[in-house]
Coordinates of C-alpha atoms in Angstrom, one line a residue:
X10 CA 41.5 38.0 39.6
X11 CA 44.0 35.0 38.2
X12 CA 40.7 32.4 39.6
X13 CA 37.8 34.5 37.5
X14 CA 40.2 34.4 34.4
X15 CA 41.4 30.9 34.6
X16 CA 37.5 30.4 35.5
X17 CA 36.5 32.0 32.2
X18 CA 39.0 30.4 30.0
X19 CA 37.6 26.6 31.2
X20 CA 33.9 28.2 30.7
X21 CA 35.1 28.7 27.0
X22 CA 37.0 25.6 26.3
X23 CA 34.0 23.5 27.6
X24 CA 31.5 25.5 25.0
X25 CA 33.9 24.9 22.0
X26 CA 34.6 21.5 22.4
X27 CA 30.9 20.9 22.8
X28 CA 29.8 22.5 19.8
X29 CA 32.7 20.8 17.4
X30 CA 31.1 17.4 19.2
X31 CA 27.5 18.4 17.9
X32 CA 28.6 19.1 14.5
X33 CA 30.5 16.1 14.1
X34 CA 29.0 13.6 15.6
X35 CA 25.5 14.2 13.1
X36 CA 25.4 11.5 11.0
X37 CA 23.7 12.0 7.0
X38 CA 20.7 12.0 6.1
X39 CA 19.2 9.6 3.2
X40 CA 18.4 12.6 1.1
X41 CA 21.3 14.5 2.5
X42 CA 24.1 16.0 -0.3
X43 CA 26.9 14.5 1.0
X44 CA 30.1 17.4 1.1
X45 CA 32.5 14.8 -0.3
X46 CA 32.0 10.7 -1.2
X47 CA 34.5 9.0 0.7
X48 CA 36.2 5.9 -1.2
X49 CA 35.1 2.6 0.7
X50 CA 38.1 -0.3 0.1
X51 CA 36.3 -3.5 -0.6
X52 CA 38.2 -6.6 -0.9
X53 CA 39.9 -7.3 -4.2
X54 CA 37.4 -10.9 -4.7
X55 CA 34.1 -9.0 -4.1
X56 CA 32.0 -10.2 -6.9
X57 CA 29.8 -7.5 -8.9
X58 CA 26.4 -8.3 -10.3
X59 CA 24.6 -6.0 -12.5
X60 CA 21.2 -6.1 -11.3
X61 CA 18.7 -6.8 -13.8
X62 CA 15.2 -4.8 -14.6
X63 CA 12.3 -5.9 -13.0
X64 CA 9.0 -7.4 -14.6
X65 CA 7.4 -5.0 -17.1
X66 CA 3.9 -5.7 -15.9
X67 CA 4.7 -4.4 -11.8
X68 CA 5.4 -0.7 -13.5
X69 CA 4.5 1.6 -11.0
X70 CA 5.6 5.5 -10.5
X71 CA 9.1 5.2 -8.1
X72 CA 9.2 8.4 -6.4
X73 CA 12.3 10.1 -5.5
X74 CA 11.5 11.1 -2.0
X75 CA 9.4 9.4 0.0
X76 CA 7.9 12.7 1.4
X77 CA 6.5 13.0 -2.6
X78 CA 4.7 9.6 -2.5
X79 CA 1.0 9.8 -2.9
X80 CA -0.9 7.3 -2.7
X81 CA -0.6 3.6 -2.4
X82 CA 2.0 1.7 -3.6
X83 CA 1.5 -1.4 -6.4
X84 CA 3.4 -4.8 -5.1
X85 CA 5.3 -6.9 -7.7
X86 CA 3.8 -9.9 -8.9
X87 CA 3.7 -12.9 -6.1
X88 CA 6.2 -15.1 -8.1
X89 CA 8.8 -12.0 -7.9
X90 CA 10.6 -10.3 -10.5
X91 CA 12.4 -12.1 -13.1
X92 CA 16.1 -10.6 -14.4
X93 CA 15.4 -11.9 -17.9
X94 CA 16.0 -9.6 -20.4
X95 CA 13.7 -6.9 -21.5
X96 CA 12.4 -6.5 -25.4
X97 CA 12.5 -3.3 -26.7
X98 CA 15.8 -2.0 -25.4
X99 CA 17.0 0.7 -23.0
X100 CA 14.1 2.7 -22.5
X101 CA 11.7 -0.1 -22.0
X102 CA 14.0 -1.6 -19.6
X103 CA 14.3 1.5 -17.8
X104 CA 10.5 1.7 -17.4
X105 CA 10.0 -1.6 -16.1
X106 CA 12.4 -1.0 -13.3
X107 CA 10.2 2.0 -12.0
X108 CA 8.3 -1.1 -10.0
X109 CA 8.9 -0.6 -6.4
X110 CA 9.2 -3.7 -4.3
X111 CA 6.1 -5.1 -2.0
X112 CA 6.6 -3.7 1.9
X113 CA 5.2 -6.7 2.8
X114 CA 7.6 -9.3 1.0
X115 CA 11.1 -7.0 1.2
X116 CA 12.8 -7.2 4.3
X117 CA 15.5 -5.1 5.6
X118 CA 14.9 -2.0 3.9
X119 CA 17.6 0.3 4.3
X120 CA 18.8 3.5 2.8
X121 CA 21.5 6.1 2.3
X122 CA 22.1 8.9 -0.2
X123 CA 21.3 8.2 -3.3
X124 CA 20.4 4.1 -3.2
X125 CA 17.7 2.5 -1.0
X126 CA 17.9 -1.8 -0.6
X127 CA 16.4 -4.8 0.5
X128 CA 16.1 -8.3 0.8
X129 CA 13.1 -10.3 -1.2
X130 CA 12.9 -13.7 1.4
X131 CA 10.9 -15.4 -1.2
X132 CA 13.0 -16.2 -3.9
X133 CA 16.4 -14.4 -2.3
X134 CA 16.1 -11.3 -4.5
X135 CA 17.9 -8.3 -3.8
X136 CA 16.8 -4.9 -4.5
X137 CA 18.4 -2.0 -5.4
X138 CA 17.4 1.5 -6.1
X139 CA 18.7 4.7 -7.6
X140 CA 17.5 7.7 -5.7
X141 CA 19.8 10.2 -6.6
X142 CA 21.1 11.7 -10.2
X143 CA 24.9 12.1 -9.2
X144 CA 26.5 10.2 -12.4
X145 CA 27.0 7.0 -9.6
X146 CA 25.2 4.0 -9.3
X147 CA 23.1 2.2 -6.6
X148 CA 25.0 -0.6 -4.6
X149 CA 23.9 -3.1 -2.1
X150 CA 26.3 -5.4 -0.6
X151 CA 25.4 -8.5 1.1
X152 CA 27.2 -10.4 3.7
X153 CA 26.2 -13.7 5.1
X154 CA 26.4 -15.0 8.6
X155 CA 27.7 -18.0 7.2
X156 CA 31.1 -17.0 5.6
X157 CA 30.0 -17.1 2.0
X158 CA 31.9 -14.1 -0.2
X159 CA 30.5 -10.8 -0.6
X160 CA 28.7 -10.1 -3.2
X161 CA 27.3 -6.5 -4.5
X162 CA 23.9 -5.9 -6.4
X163 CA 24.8 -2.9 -8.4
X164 CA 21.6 -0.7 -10.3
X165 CA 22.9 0.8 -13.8
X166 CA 19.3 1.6 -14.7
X167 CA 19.5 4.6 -13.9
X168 CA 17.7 7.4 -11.6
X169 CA 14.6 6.1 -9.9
X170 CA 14.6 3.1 -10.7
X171 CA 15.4 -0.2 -9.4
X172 CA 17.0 -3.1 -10.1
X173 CA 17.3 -6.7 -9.0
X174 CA 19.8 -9.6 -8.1
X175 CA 18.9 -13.2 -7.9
X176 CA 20.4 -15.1 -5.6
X177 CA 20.3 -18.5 -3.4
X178 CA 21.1 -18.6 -0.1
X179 CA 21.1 -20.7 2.9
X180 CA 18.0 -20.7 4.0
X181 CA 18.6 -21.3 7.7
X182 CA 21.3 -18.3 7.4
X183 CA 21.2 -14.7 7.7
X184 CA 21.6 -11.6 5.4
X185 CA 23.0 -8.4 6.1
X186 CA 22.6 -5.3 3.6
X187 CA 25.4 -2.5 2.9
X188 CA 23.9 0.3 1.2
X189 CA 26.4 2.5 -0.6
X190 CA 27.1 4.3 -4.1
X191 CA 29.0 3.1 -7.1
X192 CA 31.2 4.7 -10.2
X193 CA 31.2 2.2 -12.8
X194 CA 34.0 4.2 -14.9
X195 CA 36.2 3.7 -12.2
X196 CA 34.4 0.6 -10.7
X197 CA 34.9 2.3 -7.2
X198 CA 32.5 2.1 -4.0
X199 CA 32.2 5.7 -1.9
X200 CA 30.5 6.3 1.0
X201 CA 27.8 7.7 2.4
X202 CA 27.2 4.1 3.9
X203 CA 24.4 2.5 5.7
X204 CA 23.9 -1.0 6.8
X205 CA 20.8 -3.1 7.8
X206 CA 20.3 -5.0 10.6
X207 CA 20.4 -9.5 10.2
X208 CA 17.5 -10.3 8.0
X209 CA 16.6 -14.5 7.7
X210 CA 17.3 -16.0 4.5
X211 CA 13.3 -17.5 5.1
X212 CA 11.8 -14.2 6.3
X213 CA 11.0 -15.6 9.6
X214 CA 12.8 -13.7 12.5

């Protein structure tokens, strides 16, 4: 009678454990509410660059889900998009950053709640969009496999849009993205997090 109890008590242990181990161990979602954003600590020399809009004639409709897309997307122009300022203030701005990166052209595309990224190999541009309507911004880190400093492309465009980051690196180096979101009142970073794989500074893997 002790064996069939002790028996029964093991049979129950086993099922608990393995049903806290499914729950936790399910990672988020892109489009996923997170239940709480968790503060990410990033070095006290990480240098912020407010991404700028991108070129007013590449305006296409940015939706907020993929699932909602309908039919094909526009590319940006083949020279890229340009970070010069926009005439015509805010809201003009804001419309020219609804252009959406080519698929063919932007590398690494990675996303988590709220901001999507990638890397532009033809003129090292970094994109960054704002999926989400949560008060934060889009952020995309970028790390090099060459020791340069961190640097983080930050969208304060606004919701669907996106935003981008000029840069010049190595070209026989690698890039790696760190999607994540971004409160510019307190200039904190919070998870959810997502990271690319290496992309090549010259696109060619």
């Amino acid at each position: 009678m002790r064996e069939n109890w002790r028996s029964k008590l093991s049979v129950l242990a086993g099922a608990s454990a393995l049903a806290l181990s499914a729950v936790t161990a399910t990672p988020a979602l892109a489009d996923d509410a997170p239940v709480g954003f968790q503060e990410v600590r990033m070095p006290t020399d990480v240098k912020i660059v407010e991404g700028g809009a991108t070129d007013p004639g590449a305006v296409v409709p940015f939706p907020a889900d993929q699932d909602d897309q309908a039919g094909p997307v526009q590319s940006v122009d083949p020279a890229g998009p340009v970070e010069t300022p926009v005439q015509g203030g805010q809201a003009e701005a804001v419309g020219a950053a609804k252009a959406t990166p080519s698929s063919s052209t932007c590398l690494g595309s990675t996303a988590a709640y709220g901001v999507s990224g990638c890397f532009q190999h033809n003129g090292d541009i970094v994109w960054a969009g704002d999926t989400k309507k949560d008060g934060m911004s889009a952020a995309v880190g970028v790390y090099t496999d060459y020791g340069r400093a961190e640097e983080v492309c930050v969208n304060k465009l606004g919701v669907d849009t996106w935003a981008t980051c000029n840069k010049d690196y190595r070209e026989n180096g690698d890039v790696r993205l760190r999607v994540l979101r971004y409160d510019g009142d307190t200039g904190k970073f919070y998870q959810p997090e997502t990271w690319s794989g290496w992309i090549p500074v010259d696109g060619k893997y």
